CSV table of C-alpha atoms in Angstrom, one decimal:
chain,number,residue,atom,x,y,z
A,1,UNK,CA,0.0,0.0,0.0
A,2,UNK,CA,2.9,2.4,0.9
A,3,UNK,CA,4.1,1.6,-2.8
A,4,UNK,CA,0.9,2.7,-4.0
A,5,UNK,CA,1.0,6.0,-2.0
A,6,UNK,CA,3.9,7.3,-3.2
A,7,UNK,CA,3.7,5.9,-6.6
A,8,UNK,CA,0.3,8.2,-6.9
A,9,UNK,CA,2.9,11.1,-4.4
A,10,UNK,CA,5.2,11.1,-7.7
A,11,UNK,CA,2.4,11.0,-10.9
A,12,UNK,CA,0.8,14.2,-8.8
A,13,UNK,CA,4.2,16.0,-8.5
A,14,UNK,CA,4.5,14.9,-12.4
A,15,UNK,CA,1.8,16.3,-13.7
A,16,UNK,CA,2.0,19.4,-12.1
A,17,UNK,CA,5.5,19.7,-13.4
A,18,UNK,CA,4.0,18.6,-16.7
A,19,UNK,CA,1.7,20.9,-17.0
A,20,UNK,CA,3.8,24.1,-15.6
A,21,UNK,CA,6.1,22.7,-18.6
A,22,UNK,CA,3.8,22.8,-21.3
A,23,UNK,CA,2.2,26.5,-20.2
A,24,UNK,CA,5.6,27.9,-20.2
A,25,UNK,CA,6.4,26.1,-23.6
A,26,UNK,CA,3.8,27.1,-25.2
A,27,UNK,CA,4.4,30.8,-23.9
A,28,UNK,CA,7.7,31.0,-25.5
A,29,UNK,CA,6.9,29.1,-28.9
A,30,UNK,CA,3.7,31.3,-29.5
A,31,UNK,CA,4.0,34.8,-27.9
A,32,UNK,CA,3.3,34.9,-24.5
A,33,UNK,CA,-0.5,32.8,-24.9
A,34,UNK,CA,-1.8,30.7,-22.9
A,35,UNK,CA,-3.3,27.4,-24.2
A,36,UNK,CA,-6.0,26.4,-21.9
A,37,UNK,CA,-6.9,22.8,-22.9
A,38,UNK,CA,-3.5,21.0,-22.2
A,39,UNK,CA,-2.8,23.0,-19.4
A,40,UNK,CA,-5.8,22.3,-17.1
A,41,UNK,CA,-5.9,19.0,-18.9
A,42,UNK,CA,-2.4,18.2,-17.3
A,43,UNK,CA,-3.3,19.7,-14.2
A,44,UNK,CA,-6.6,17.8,-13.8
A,45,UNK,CA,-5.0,14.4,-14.6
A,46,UNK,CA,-2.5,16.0,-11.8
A,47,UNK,CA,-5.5,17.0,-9.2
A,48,UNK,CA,-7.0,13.2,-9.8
A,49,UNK,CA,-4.2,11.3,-9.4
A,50,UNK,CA,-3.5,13.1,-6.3
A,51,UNK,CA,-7.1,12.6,-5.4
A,52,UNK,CA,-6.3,8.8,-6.1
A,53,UNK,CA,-3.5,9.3,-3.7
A,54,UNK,CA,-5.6,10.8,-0.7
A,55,UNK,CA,-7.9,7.8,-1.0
A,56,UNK,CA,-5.2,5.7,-0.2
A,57,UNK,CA,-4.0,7.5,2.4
A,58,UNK,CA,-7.6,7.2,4.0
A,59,UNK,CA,-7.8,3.4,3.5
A,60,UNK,CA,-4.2,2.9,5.1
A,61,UNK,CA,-5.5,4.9,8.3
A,62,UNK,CA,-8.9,2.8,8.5
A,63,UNK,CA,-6.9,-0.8,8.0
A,64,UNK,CA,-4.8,1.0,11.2
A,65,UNK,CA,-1.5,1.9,9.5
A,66,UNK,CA,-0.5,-2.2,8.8
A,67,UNK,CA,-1.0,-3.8,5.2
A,68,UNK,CA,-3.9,-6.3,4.5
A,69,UNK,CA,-2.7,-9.8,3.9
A,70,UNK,CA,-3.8,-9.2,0.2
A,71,UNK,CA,-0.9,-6.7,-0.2
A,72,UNK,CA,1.8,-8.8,0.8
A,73,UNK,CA,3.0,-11.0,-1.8
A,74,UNK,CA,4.2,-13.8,0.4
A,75,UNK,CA,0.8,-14.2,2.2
A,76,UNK,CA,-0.9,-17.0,1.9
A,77,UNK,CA,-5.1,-17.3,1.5
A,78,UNK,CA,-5.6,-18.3,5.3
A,79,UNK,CA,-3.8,-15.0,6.5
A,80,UNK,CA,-7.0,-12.7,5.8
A,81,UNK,CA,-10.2,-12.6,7.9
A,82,UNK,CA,-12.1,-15.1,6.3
A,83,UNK,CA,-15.2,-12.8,6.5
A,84,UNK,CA,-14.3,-9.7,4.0
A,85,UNK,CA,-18.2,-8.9,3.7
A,86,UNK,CA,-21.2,-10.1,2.7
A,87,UNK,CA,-22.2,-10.8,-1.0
A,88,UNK,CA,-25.4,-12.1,-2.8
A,89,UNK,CA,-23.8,-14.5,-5.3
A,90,UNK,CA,-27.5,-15.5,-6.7
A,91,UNK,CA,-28.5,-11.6,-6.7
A,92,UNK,CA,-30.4,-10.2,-10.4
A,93,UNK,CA,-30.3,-6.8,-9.0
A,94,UNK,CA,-26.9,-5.6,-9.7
A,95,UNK,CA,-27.7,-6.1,-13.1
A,96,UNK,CA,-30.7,-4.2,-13.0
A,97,UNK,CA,-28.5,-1.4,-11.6
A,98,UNK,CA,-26.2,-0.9,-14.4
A,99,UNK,CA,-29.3,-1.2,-16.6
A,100,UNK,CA,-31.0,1.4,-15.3
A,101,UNK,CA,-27.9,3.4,-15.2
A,102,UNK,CA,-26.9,2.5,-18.7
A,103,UNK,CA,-30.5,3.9,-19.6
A,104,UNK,CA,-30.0,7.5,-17.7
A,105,UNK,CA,-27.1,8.0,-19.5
A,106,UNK,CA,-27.9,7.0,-22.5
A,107,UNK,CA,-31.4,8.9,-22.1
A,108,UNK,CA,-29.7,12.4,-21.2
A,109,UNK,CA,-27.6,12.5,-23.9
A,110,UNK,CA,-30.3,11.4,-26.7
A,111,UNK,CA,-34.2,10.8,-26.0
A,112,UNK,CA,-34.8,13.1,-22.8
A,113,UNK,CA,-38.5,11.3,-22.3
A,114,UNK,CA,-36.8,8.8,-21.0
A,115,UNK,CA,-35.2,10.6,-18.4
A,116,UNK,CA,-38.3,10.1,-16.1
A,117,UNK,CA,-38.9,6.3,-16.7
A,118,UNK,CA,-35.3,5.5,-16.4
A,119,UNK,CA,-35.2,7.6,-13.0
A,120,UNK,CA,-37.6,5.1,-11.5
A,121,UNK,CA,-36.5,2.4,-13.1
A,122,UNK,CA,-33.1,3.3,-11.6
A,123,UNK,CA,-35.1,4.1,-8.3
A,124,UNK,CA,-36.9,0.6,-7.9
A,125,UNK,CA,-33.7,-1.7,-8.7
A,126,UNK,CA,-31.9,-0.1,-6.0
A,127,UNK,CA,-34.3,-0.6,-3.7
A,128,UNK,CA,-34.5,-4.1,-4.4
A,129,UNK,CA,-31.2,-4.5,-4.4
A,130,UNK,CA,-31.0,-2.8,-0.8
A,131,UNK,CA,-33.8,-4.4,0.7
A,132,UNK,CA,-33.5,-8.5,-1.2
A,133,UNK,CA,-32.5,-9.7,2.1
A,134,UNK,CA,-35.9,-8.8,3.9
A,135,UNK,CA,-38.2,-10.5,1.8
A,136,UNK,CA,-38.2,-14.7,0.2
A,137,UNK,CA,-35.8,-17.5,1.5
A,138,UNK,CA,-33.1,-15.4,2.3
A,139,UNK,CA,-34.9,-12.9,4.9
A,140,UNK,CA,-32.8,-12.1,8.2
């Protein structure tokens, strides 16, 4: 995980460095202009990959500052908590998620009646996917 940290530590510092580059570049070549799309398009990649980094940061503090047995690469499968969450296996809804999803996206950018329909289409597959445990053979 550390790795990881500053790996995403050097792309940030890169980008920035990239992207100071290429302004003052382009400065020189062409008068003393400023060309807006690389420059905040190197500086955004910079800004994510440093938001990459902070997220790392954050899951390193929760797992209390140690690796997880899955980032060692001389752990074996026993050395993790054998309960890492519970997952449906035989759950539809997931599928009806990205469905939905696939369907708001593709209704904002094209047929905008859909935009309602896909809403609560969106709306009643995550609710069955939040609540499939309450209801049938597989109730708590």
């Amino acid at each position: 995980m550390r790795v990881n940290i500053i790996l995403m530590a050097i792309l940030t510092a890169f980008f920035f460095l990239c992207s100071a580059a290429y302004t003052i570049w382009h400065m020189l070549a062409y008068d003393g202009g400023v060309e807006w799309t690389g420059t905040l398009g190197l500086a955004l990649t910079g800004l994510m990959s440093g938001l990459i980094g902070f997220y790392l940061v954050l899951v390193w503090r929760g797992q209390g500052g140690v690796e997880h047995p899955s980032d060692r690469l001389d752990a074996e499968i026993d050395d993790a908590d054998p309960e890492e969450g519970h997952f449906s296996p035989w759950s539809w809804w997931p599928i009806g998620v990205g469905f939905a999803l696939a369907l708001v996206f593709l209704s904002v950018t094209g047929p905008t009646f859909l935009i309602p329909i896909s809403a609560a289409l969106l709306l009643i597959t995550l609710v069955g996917w939040v609540y499939e445990h309450y209801r049938g053979n597989f109730t708590h």
